[in-house]
Amino acid sequence: MKEIRNLLLDVRAALRKADPKFEQTPLRELLDDTIIALGQAGTRAAEPPPAEAETPTAQRVAYAWQSVARELRHTHPDLYAKLSEKVLARLDVEVLDDPADEIQTLQARLAEREAALARTAAELAALRTALATAVPLPDTVGRTEADLAQERLQLLLQAASQGGGLPKPAPTAEASYAPTRTTLLAVAEGQRTLTPQEREWCIGEAMVLTGFQRSHAQLVAQGDAALARLVLEGGPPA
């Protein structure tokens, strides 16, 4: 009984999320009545048999009145309206909050929050792009966006504290054009391409590894991925 009641509670919650007008459908009333009945049956099954006739609890009485009131809404609408007026007067309120309205309000708030999160994510992506353009790093392969952003911010803070703007990159020696193994692996897997300087270095290395049996044009025509694999393997396949 308890498992079925819990399943019906989950079904009701899912239907409320999926259909804003679910509260006005007959299915909602049927689900409510079934859930109440299962709850009462579970309570009676869990309780030991009374020695004497048991007086209904306040909760059971409230459930019974609730179920009867729902039936009156359709069978005797005039009587239901009069009862509603007396209930409102007893509670000293003008109108009771409709659960469907509360659910719609919560759904609207959730949609606004999701939209705000999407805007924040877009602004963060734009900020990272601008930061990457302003502070380029020599090697970004295999590093997370958070790590790269942190290093760029550190460079910006250092430049701001020292004055004079960001330092210009020092002239790179020809030997430093040699790509790292990590870079070659990324190029071989198609994750990035070689820079013009890295490509020239790899072509020179590949010509030595092939015994100058391939020309510059032939190595370029093979593409960066094949050129990187050739350098990584240390020579052409046998």
C-alpha atoms as an extended CHARMM CRD file, in Angstrom:
* protein
*
       238  EXT
         1         1  MET       CA              0.0000000000        0.0000000000        0.0000000000  PROA      1               0.0000000000
         2         2  LYS       CA              2.7070000000        2.4490000000        1.0200000000  PROA      2               0.0000000000
         3         3  GLU       CA              4.7310000000        1.8270000000       -2.1470000000  PROA      3               0.0000000000
         4         4  ILE       CA              1.6880000000        2.3680000000       -4.3770000000  PROA      4               0.0000000000
         5         5  ARG       CA              0.7430000000        5.5530000000       -2.4980000000  PROA      5               0.0000000000
         6         6  ASN       CA              4.2940000000        6.9220000000       -2.8470000000  PROA      6               0.0000000000
         7         7  LEU       CA              4.2300000000        6.1030000000       -6.5600000000  PROA      7               0.0000000000
         8         8  LEU       CA              0.9440000000        7.9750000000       -6.9800000000  PROA      8               0.0000000000
         9         9  LEU       CA              2.4040000000       10.9540000000       -5.1110000000  PROA      9               0.0000000000
        10        10  ASP       CA              5.3270000000       11.0080000000       -7.5560000000  PROA      10              0.0000000000
        11        11  VAL       CA              2.9430000000       10.7280000000      -10.5110000000  PROA      11              0.0000000000
        12        12  ARG       CA              0.8620000000       13.6320000000       -9.2110000000  PROA      12              0.0000000000
        13        13  ALA       CA              3.9580000000       15.8040000000       -8.7180000000  PROA      13              0.0000000000
        14        14  ALA       CA              5.1840000000       15.0030000000      -12.2530000000  PROA      14              0.0000000000
        15        15  LEU       CA              1.7770000000       15.8200000000      -13.7780000000  PROA      15              0.0000000000
        16        16  ARG       CA              1.7110000000       19.1510000000      -11.9550000000  PROA      16              0.0000000000
        17        17  LYS       CA              5.0530000000       20.0620000000      -13.4870000000  PROA      17              0.0000000000
        18        18  ALA       CA              4.0810000000       18.8760000000      -16.9710000000  PROA      18              0.0000000000
        19        19  ASP       CA              0.5700000000       20.3730000000      -17.1470000000  PROA      19              0.0000000000
        20        20  PRO       CA             -0.1370000000       23.8130000000      -15.5660000000  PROA      20              0.0000000000
        21        21  LYS       CA             -3.8820000000       23.0660000000      -15.8010000000  PROA      21              0.0000000000
        22        22  PHE       CA             -3.5970000000       19.7030000000      -14.0760000000  PROA      22              0.0000000000
        23        23  GLU       CA             -5.2680000000       21.0130000000      -10.9010000000  PROA      23              0.0000000000
        24        24  GLN       CA             -8.5060000000       21.6260000000      -12.8390000000  PROA      24              0.0000000000
        25        25  THR       CA             -8.6850000000       18.1330000000      -14.3620000000  PROA      25              0.0000000000
        26        26  PRO       CA            -10.8100000000       15.2280000000      -13.0200000000  PROA      26              0.0000000000
        27        27  LEU       CA             -7.6550000000       13.1140000000      -12.9230000000  PROA      27              0.0000000000
        28        28  ARG       CA             -6.2530000000       15.2780000000      -10.1300000000  PROA      28              0.0000000000
        29        29  GLU       CA             -9.3350000000       14.6930000000       -7.9730000000  PROA      29              0.0000000000
        30        30  LEU       CA             -9.2020000000       10.9660000000       -8.6670000000  PROA      30              0.0000000000
        31        31  LEU       CA             -5.5250000000       10.8400000000       -7.7070000000  PROA      31              0.0000000000
        32        32  ASP       CA             -6.1690000000       12.8270000000       -4.5210000000  PROA      32              0.0000000000
        33        33  ASP       CA             -9.0120000000       10.5510000000       -3.4670000000  PROA      33              0.0000000000
        34        34  THR       CA             -6.9800000000        7.4180000000       -4.2110000000  PROA      34              0.0000000000
        35        35  ILE       CA             -3.9740000000        8.7260000000       -2.2850000000  PROA      35              0.0000000000
        36        36  ILE       CA             -6.1850000000        9.5880000000        0.6920000000  PROA      36              0.0000000000
        37        37  ALA       CA             -7.8300000000        6.1750000000        0.5870000000  PROA      37              0.0000000000
        38        38  LEU       CA             -4.4940000000        4.3750000000        0.4300000000  PROA      38              0.0000000000
        39        39  GLY       CA             -3.1810000000        6.4780000000        3.3100000000  PROA      39              0.0000000000
        40        40  GLN       CA             -6.2060000000        5.5810000000        5.4290000000  PROA      40              0.0000000000
        41        41  ALA       CA             -5.9020000000        1.9100000000        4.5100000000  PROA      41              0.0000000000
        42        42  GLY       CA             -2.2050000000        1.9150000000        5.4120000000  PROA      42              0.0000000000
        43        43  THR       CA             -2.9290000000        3.5750000000        8.7380000000  PROA      43              0.0000000000
        44        44  ARG       CA             -5.5970000000        1.0380000000        9.5890000000  PROA      44              0.0000000000
        45        45  ALA       CA             -3.3420000000       -1.8620000000        8.6020000000  PROA      45              0.0000000000
        46        46  ALA       CA             -0.4510000000       -0.5810000000       10.7160000000  PROA      46              0.0000000000
        47        47  GLU       CA             -2.5390000000        0.0000000000       13.8160000000  PROA      47              0.0000000000
        48        48  PRO       CA             -3.3280000000       -2.9160000000       16.1610000000  PROA      48              0.0000000000
        49        49  PRO       CA             -6.9790000000       -3.9240000000       16.3470000000  PROA      49              0.0000000000
        50        50  PRO       CA             -8.7060000000       -1.8000000000       18.9960000000  PROA      50              0.0000000000
        51        51  ALA       CA            -10.3130000000       -3.4220000000       21.9730000000  PROA      51              0.0000000000
        52        52  GLU       CA            -13.2560000000       -1.0920000000       21.6090000000  PROA      52              0.0000000000
        53        53  ALA       CA            -14.7850000000        0.8940000000       18.8080000000  PROA      53              0.0000000000
        54        54  GLU       CA            -12.2140000000        3.4430000000       17.6680000000  PROA      54              0.0000000000
        55        55  THR       CA            -13.1550000000        7.0920000000       17.4000000000  PROA      55              0.0000000000
        56        56  PRO       CA            -12.0690000000        8.5850000000       14.0330000000  PROA      56              0.0000000000
        57        57  THR       CA             -9.0420000000       10.7950000000       14.3120000000  PROA      57              0.0000000000
        58        58  ALA       CA             -9.1570000000       14.4630000000       13.3450000000  PROA      58              0.0000000000
        59        59  GLN       CA             -7.0320000000       13.7520000000       10.2860000000  PROA      59              0.0000000000
        60        60  ARG       CA             -9.3820000000       11.0790000000        9.0060000000  PROA      60              0.0000000000
        61        61  VAL       CA            -12.3630000000       13.3390000000        9.5890000000  PROA      61              0.0000000000
        62        62  ALA       CA            -10.6280000000       16.1440000000        7.6640000000  PROA      62              0.0000000000
        63        63  TYR       CA             -9.8200000000       13.7710000000        4.7850000000  PROA      63              0.0000000000
        64        64  ALA       CA            -13.4390000000       12.6170000000        4.6810000000  PROA      64              0.0000000000
        65        65  TRP       CA            -14.7750000000       16.1810000000        4.5950000000  PROA      65              0.0000000000
        66        66  GLN       CA            -12.2770000000       17.0610000000        1.9020000000  PROA      66              0.0000000000
        67        67  SER       CA            -13.3610000000       14.1630000000       -0.2800000000  PROA      67              0.0000000000
        68        68  VAL       CA            -17.0720000000       14.9610000000        0.1910000000  PROA      68              0.0000000000
        69        69  ALA       CA            -16.4620000000       18.6390000000       -0.5700000000  PROA      69              0.0000000000
        70        70  ARG       CA            -14.8010000000       17.7240000000       -3.8690000000  PROA      70              0.0000000000
        71        71  GLU       CA            -17.8300000000       15.6710000000       -4.8210000000  PROA      71              0.0000000000
        72        72  LEU       CA            -20.1670000000       18.5490000000       -3.9410000000  PROA      72              0.0000000000
        73        73  ARG       CA            -18.2610000000       20.8440000000       -6.2700000000  PROA      73              0.0000000000
        74        74  HSD       CA            -19.6440000000       18.8620000000       -9.2290000000  PROA      74              0.0000000000
        75        75  THR       CA            -22.8810000000       17.3980000000       -7.8860000000  PROA      75              0.0000000000
        76        76  HSD       CA            -24.1690000000       20.4520000000       -5.9450000000  PROA      76              0.0000000000
        77        77  PRO       CA            -22.2140000000       23.5450000000       -7.0540000000  PROA      77              0.0000000000
        78        78  ASP       CA            -24.5960000000       25.9540000000       -5.2540000000  PROA      78              0.0000000000
        79        79  LEU       CA            -24.1700000000       24.1590000000       -1.9650000000  PROA      79              0.0000000000
        80        80  TYR       CA            -20.4100000000       23.9970000000       -2.5040000000  PROA      80              0.0000000000
        81        81  ALA       CA            -20.3190000000       27.7650000000       -3.0780000000  PROA      81              0.0000000000
        82        82  LYS       CA            -22.2210000000       28.4260000000        0.1580000000  PROA      82              0.0000000000
        83        83  LEU       CA            -19.9280000000       26.1270000000        2.1100000000  PROA      83              0.0000000000
        84        84  SER       CA            -16.8920000000       27.8710000000        0.6010000000  PROA      84              0.0000000000
        85        85  GLU       CA            -18.2240000000       31.2340000000        1.7530000000  PROA      85              0.0000000000
        86        86  LYS       CA            -18.6840000000       29.9430000000        5.3060000000  PROA      86              0.0000000000
        87        87  VAL       CA            -15.1810000000       28.4410000000        5.3310000000  PROA      87              0.0000000000
        88        88  LEU       CA            -13.6470000000       31.7230000000        4.1540000000  PROA      88              0.0000000000
        89        89  ALA       CA            -15.6020000000       33.6180000000        6.7850000000  PROA      89              0.0000000000
        90        90  ARG       CA            -14.4780000000       31.1990000000        9.4870000000  PROA      90              0.0000000000
        91        91  LEU       CA            -10.8470000000       31.5970000000        8.3790000000  PROA      91              0.0000000000
        92        92  ASP       CA            -11.2930000000       35.3880000000        8.0830000000  PROA      92              0.0000000000
        93        93  VAL       CA             -9.8230000000       35.5130000000        4.5690000000  PROA      93              0.0000000000
        94        94  GLU       CA            -11.2340000000       36.6260000000        1.2460000000  PROA      94              0.0000000000
        95        95  VAL       CA             -9.7350000000       33.8910000000       -0.9090000000  PROA      95              0.0000000000
        96        96  LEU       CA             -7.7140000000       30.7200000000       -0.3840000000  PROA      96              0.0000000000
        97        97  ASP       CA             -4.5020000000       30.2150000000       -2.2940000000  PROA      97              0.0000000000
        98        98  ASP       CA             -4.9500000000       27.7750000000       -5.1500000000  PROA      98              0.0000000000
        99        99  PRO       CA             -2.1670000000       25.1210000000       -5.1900000000  PROA      99              0.0000000000
       100       100  ALA       CA             -2.0940000000       25.3480000000       -8.9820000000  PROA      100             0.0000000000
       101       101  ASP       CA             -1.3500000000       29.0700000000       -8.7890000000  PROA      101             0.0000000000
       102       102  GLU       CA              1.4400000000       28.4360000000       -6.2850000000  PROA      102             0.0000000000
       103       103  ILE       CA              2.9440000000       25.7810000000       -8.5620000000  PROA      103             0.0000000000
       104       104  GLN       CA              2.8010000000       28.1310000000      -11.5720000000  PROA      104             0.0000000000
       105       105  THR       CA              4.4960000000       30.8590000000       -9.5260000000  PROA      105             0.0000000000
       106       106  LEU       CA              7.2590000000       28.4810000000       -8.4990000000  PROA      106             0.0000000000
       107       107  GLN       CA              7.6800000000       27.3200000000      -12.1070000000  PROA      107             0.0000000000
       108       108  ALA       CA              7.9710000000       30.9380000000      -13.2700000000  PROA      108             0.0000000000
       109       109  ARG       CA             10.5910000000       31.6570000000      -10.6270000000  PROA      109             0.0000000000
       110       110  LEU       CA             12.5220000000       28.5410000000      -11.6450000000  PROA      110             0.0000000000
       111       111  ALA       CA             12.4290000000       29.5950000000      -15.3050000000  PROA      111             0.0000000000
       112       112  GLU       CA             13.7140000000       33.0630000000      -14.3760000000  PROA      112             0.0000000000
       113       113  ARG       CA             16.5490000000       31.5280000000      -12.3650000000  PROA      113             0.0000000000
       114       114  GLU       CA             17.5210000000       29.2020000000      -15.2210000000  PROA      114             0.0000000000
       115       115  ALA       CA             17.4950000000       32.1450000000      -17.6510000000  PROA      115             0.0000000000
       116       116  ALA       CA             19.6990000000       34.1460000000      -15.2750000000  PROA      116             0.0000000000
       117       117  LEU       CA             22.1320000000       31.2270000000      -15.0260000000  PROA      117             0.0000000000
       118       118  ALA       CA             22.2390000000       30.9620000000      -18.8330000000  PROA      118             0.0000000000
       119       119  ARG       CA             23.0020000000       34.6830000000      -19.1280000000  PROA      119             0.0000000000
       120       120  THR       CA             25.7330000000       34.3730000000      -16.4970000000  PROA      120             0.0000000000
       121       121  ALA       CA             27.2930000000       31.4220000000      -18.3590000000  PROA      121             0.0000000000
       122       122  ALA       CA             27.2500000000       33.3950000000      -21.6270000000  PROA      122             0.0000000000
       123       123  GLU       CA             28.8550000000       36.4130000000      -19.9580000000  PROA      123             0.0000000000
       124       124  LEU       CA             31.5250000000       34.1750000000      -18.4060000000  PROA      124             0.0000000000
       125       125  ALA       CA             32.2960000000       32.5960000000      -21.7920000000  PROA      125             0.0000000000
       126       126  ALA       CA             32.5910000000       36.0480000000      -23.3940000000  PROA      126             0.0000000000
       127       127  LEU       CA             34.8710000000       37.2090000000      -20.5800000000  PROA      127             0.0000000000
       128       128  ARG       CA             37.1180000000       34.1700000000      -21.0080000000  PROA      128             0.0000000000
       129       129  THR       CA             37.3130000000       34.7940000000      -24.7460000000  PROA      129             0.0000000000
       130       130  ALA       CA             38.2590000000       38.4380000000      -24.2210000000  PROA      130             0.0000000000
       131       131  LEU       CA             40.8130000000       37.4390000000      -21.6000000000  PROA      131             0.0000000000
       132       132  ALA       CA             42.3610000000       34.8630000000      -23.9380000000  PROA      132             0.0000000000
       133       133  THR       CA             42.6290000000       37.4880000000      -26.6850000000  PROA      133             0.0000000000
       134       134  ALA       CA             44.2060000000       40.0620000000      -24.3680000000  PROA      134             0.0000000000
       135       135  VAL       CA             46.6130000000       37.6450000000      -22.6610000000  PROA      135             0.0000000000
       136       136  PRO       CA             47.6490000000       34.8420000000      -25.0450000000  PROA      136             0.0000000000
       137       137  LEU       CA             49.5810000000       31.9420000000      -23.5430000000  PROA      137             0.0000000000
       138       138  PRO       CA             52.2810000000       29.9750000000      -25.3660000000  PROA      138             0.0000000000
       139       139  ASP       CA             50.8820000000       26.4970000000      -24.6900000000  PROA      139             0.0000000000
       140       140  THR       CA             47.2850000000       25.7330000000      -23.7160000000  PROA      140             0.0000000000
       141       141  VAL       CA             47.0080000000       22.0730000000      -24.7270000000  PROA      141             0.0000000000
       142       142  GLY       CA             45.7500000000       19.7480000000      -21.9930000000  PROA      142             0.0000000000
       143       143  ARG       CA             44.8650000000       22.5170000000      -19.5480000000  PROA      143             0.0000000000
       144       144  THR       CA             41.4550000000       23.4300000000      -18.1580000000  PROA      144             0.0000000000
       145       145  GLU       CA             39.6880000000       26.7120000000      -18.8240000000  PROA      145             0.0000000000
       146       146  ALA       CA             39.8100000000       27.5780000000      -15.1250000000  PROA      146             0.0000000000
       147       147  ASP       CA             43.5860000000       27.0150000000      -14.9830000000  PROA      147             0.0000000000
       148       148  LEU       CA             44.1810000000       29.1460000000      -18.0740000000  PROA      148             0.0000000000
       149       149  ALA       CA             41.9320000000       31.9480000000      -16.8170000000  PROA      149             0.0000000000
       150       150  GLN       CA             43.7030000000       31.9610000000      -13.4620000000  PROA      150             0.0000000000
       151       151  GLU       CA             47.1360000000       32.2720000000      -15.0800000000  PROA      151             0.0000000000
       152       152  ARG       CA             45.9410000000       35.0600000000      -17.3690000000  PROA      152             0.0000000000
       153       153  LEU       CA             44.4720000000       36.9530000000      -14.4250000000  PROA      153             0.0000000000
       154       154  GLN       CA             47.7240000000       36.5950000000      -12.5240000000  PROA      154             0.0000000000
       155       155  LEU       CA             49.6000000000       38.0820000000      -15.5000000000  PROA      155             0.0000000000
       156       156  LEU       CA             47.1370000000       40.9580000000      -15.6580000000  PROA      156             0.0000000000
       157       157  LEU       CA             47.4530000000       41.6670000000      -11.9320000000  PROA      157             0.0000000000
       158       158  GLN       CA             51.2170000000       41.5160000000      -12.1500000000  PROA      158             0.0000000000
       159       159  ALA       CA             51.2320000000       43.9400000000      -15.0920000000  PROA      159             0.0000000000
       160       160  ALA       CA             48.8490000000       46.3010000000      -13.2710000000  PROA      160             0.0000000000
       161       161  SER       CA             50.9730000000       46.3390000000      -10.1130000000  PROA      161             0.0000000000
       162       162  GLN       CA             54.1920000000       46.9770000000      -12.0200000000  PROA      162             0.0000000000
       163       163  GLY       CA             52.7170000000       49.4510000000      -14.5150000000  PROA      163             0.0000000000
       164       164  GLY       CA             53.4790000000       49.7060000000      -18.1970000000  PROA      164             0.0000000000
       165       165  GLY       CA             50.9660000000       47.1240000000      -19.3860000000  PROA      165             0.0000000000
       166       166  LEU       CA             51.5590000000       43.5080000000      -20.2750000000  PROA      166             0.0000000000
       167       167  PRO       CA             55.1450000000       42.5710000000      -21.1260000000  PROA      167             0.0000000000
       168       168  LYS       CA             55.7750000000       41.9090000000      -24.7790000000  PROA      168             0.0000000000
       169       169  PRO       CA             56.8230000000       38.3550000000      -25.5590000000  PROA      169             0.0000000000
       170       170  ALA       CA             60.5490000000       37.9820000000      -25.9080000000  PROA      170             0.0000000000
       171       171  PRO       CA             61.9060000000       37.0470000000      -29.3550000000  PROA      171             0.0000000000
       172       172  THR       CA             61.6900000000       33.3110000000      -29.6600000000  PROA      172             0.0000000000
       173       173  ALA       CA             64.8120000000       31.4460000000      -30.5750000000  PROA      173             0.0000000000
       174       174  GLU       CA             64.5390000000       29.1460000000      -33.5490000000  PROA      174             0.0000000000
       175       175  ALA       CA             65.2320000000       26.1060000000      -31.4010000000  PROA      175             0.0000000000
       176       176  SER       CA             62.2230000000       26.9110000000      -29.2100000000  PROA      176             0.0000000000
       177       177  TYR       CA             59.9190000000       26.4670000000      -32.2010000000  PROA      177             0.0000000000
       178       178  ALA       CA             60.2230000000       22.7350000000      -31.6220000000  PROA      178             0.0000000000
       179       179  PRO       CA             56.8010000000       21.5580000000      -30.4290000000  PROA      179             0.0000000000
       180       180  THR       CA             56.5290000000       19.5660000000      -27.2340000000  PROA      180             0.0000000000
       181       181  ARG       CA             55.4870000000       15.9160000000      -27.2690000000  PROA      181             0.0000000000
       182       182  THR       CA             52.1430000000       16.9700000000      -25.8170000000  PROA      182             0.0000000000
       183       183  THR       CA             51.6430000000       19.3630000000      -28.7130000000  PROA      183             0.0000000000
       184       184  LEU       CA             52.5990000000       16.7140000000      -31.2710000000  PROA      184             0.0000000000
       185       185  LEU       CA             50.1720000000       14.2260000000      -29.7400000000  PROA      185             0.0000000000
       186       186  ALA       CA             47.3870000000       16.8150000000      -29.8680000000  PROA      186             0.0000000000
       187       187  VAL       CA             48.1540000000       17.5580000000      -33.5330000000  PROA      187             0.0000000000
       188       188  ALA       CA             48.3370000000       13.8530000000      -34.4010000000  PROA      188             0.0000000000
       189       189  GLU       CA             44.8890000000       13.3370000000      -32.8290000000  PROA      189             0.0000000000
       190       190  GLY       CA             43.4510000000       16.2960000000      -34.7190000000  PROA      190             0.0000000000
       191       191  GLN       CA             42.9110000000       18.4600000000      -31.6430000000  PROA      191             0.0000000000
       192       192  ARG       CA             44.9340000000       21.3700000000      -33.0390000000  PROA      192             0.0000000000
       193       193  THR       CA             47.1960000000       22.3240000000      -35.9540000000  PROA      193             0.0000000000
       194       194  LEU       CA             50.8290000000       23.3090000000      -36.0820000000  PROA      194             0.0000000000
       195       195  THR       CA             51.8600000000       26.9330000000      -36.1140000000  PROA      195             0.0000000000
       196       196  PRO       CA             53.8840000000       28.0190000000      -39.1660000000  PROA      196             0.0000000000
       197       197  GLN       CA             57.0910000000       27.9290000000      -37.0980000000  PROA      197             0.0000000000
       198       198  GLU       CA             56.2810000000       24.5100000000      -35.6240000000  PROA      198             0.0000000000
       199       199  ARG       CA             55.4310000000       23.1780000000      -39.0970000000  PROA      199             0.0000000000
       200       200  GLU       CA             58.7660000000       24.3250000000      -40.5530000000  PROA      200             0.0000000000
       201       201  TRP       CA             60.6390000000       22.7420000000      -37.6620000000  PROA      201             0.0000000000
       202       202  CYS       CA             58.7470000000       19.4410000000      -38.0840000000  PROA      202             0.0000000000
       203       203  ILE       CA             59.3820000000       19.4400000000      -41.8520000000  PROA      203             0.0000000000
       204       204  GLY       CA             63.1010000000       19.8590000000      -41.2780000000  PROA      204             0.0000000000
       205       205  GLU       CA             63.0740000000       17.0740000000      -38.6930000000  PROA      205             0.0000000000
       206       206  ALA       CA             60.9990000000       14.8070000000      -40.9790000000  PROA      206             0.0000000000
       207       207  MET       CA             63.3730000000       15.3320000000      -43.9220000000  PROA      207             0.0000000000
       208       208  VAL       CA             66.2550000000       14.1520000000      -41.7450000000  PROA      208             0.0000000000
       209       209  LEU       CA             64.2590000000       11.1790000000      -40.4120000000  PROA      209             0.0000000000
       210       210  THR       CA             63.3100000000       10.0720000000      -43.9560000000  PROA      210             0.0000000000
       211       211  GLY       CA             66.8690000000       10.4360000000      -45.2410000000  PROA      211             0.0000000000
       212       212  PHE       CA             65.7920000000       13.3300000000      -47.4720000000  PROA      212             0.0000000000
       213       213  GLN       CA             63.6780000000       10.9160000000      -49.5370000000  PROA      213             0.0000000000
       214       214  ARG       CA             60.6490000000       13.2320000000      -49.2420000000  PROA      214             0.0000000000
       215       215  SER       CA             60.6030000000       16.8070000000      -50.3610000000  PROA      215             0.0000000000
       216       216  HSD       CA             59.3110000000       19.8110000000      -48.5220000000  PROA      216             0.0000000000
       217       217  ALA       CA             56.2150000000       19.9090000000      -50.7320000000  PROA      217             0.0000000000
       218       218  GLN       CA             55.4800000000       16.2000000000      -50.1820000000  PROA      218             0.0000000000
       219       219  LEU       CA             55.6580000000       16.5550000000      -46.4000000000  PROA      219             0.0000000000
       220       220  VAL       CA             53.3920000000       19.6140000000      -46.4430000000  PROA      220             0.0000000000
       221       221  ALA       CA             50.8720000000       17.7800000000      -48.6480000000  PROA      221             0.0000000000
       222       222  GLN       CA             50.5890000000       14.9630000000      -46.0870000000  PROA      222             0.0000000000
       223       223  GLY       CA             49.0660000000       17.3480000000      -43.5430000000  PROA      223             0.0000000000
       224       224  ASP       CA             49.9440000000       18.3150000000      -39.9850000000  PROA      224             0.0000000000
       225       225  ALA       CA             48.5920000000       15.1270000000      -38.3960000000  PROA      225             0.0000000000
       226       226  ALA       CA             50.7460000000       12.8190000000      -40.5560000000  PROA      226             0.0000000000
       227       227  LEU       CA             53.7590000000       15.0930000000      -40.0730000000  PROA      227             0.0000000000
       228       228  ALA       CA             53.3360000000       15.0220000000      -36.2960000000  PROA      228             0.0000000000
       229       229  ARG       CA             53.0160000000       11.2240000000      -36.2760000000  PROA      229             0.0000000000
       230       230  LEU       CA             56.1710000000       10.9170000000      -38.3670000000  PROA      230             0.0000000000
       231       231  VAL       CA             58.1460000000       13.0340000000      -35.9090000000  PROA      231             0.0000000000
       232       232  LEU       CA             56.7060000000       11.1390000000      -32.9190000000  PROA      232             0.0000000000
       233       233  GLU       CA             57.5530000000        7.7570000000      -34.4160000000  PROA      233             0.0000000000
       234       234  GLY       CA             61.0930000000        8.8580000000      -35.2820000000  PROA      234             0.0000000000
       235       235  GLY       CA             60.9190000000        7.8910000000      -38.9630000000  PROA      235             0.0000000000
       236       236  PRO       CA             58.6880000000        6.5560000000      -41.7290000000  PROA      236             0.0000000000
       237       237  PRO       CA             56.9700000000        3.1750000000      -41.2750000000  PROA      237             0.0000000000
       238       238  ALA       CA             58.9360000000        0.2210000000      -42.5690000000  PROA      238             0.0000000000
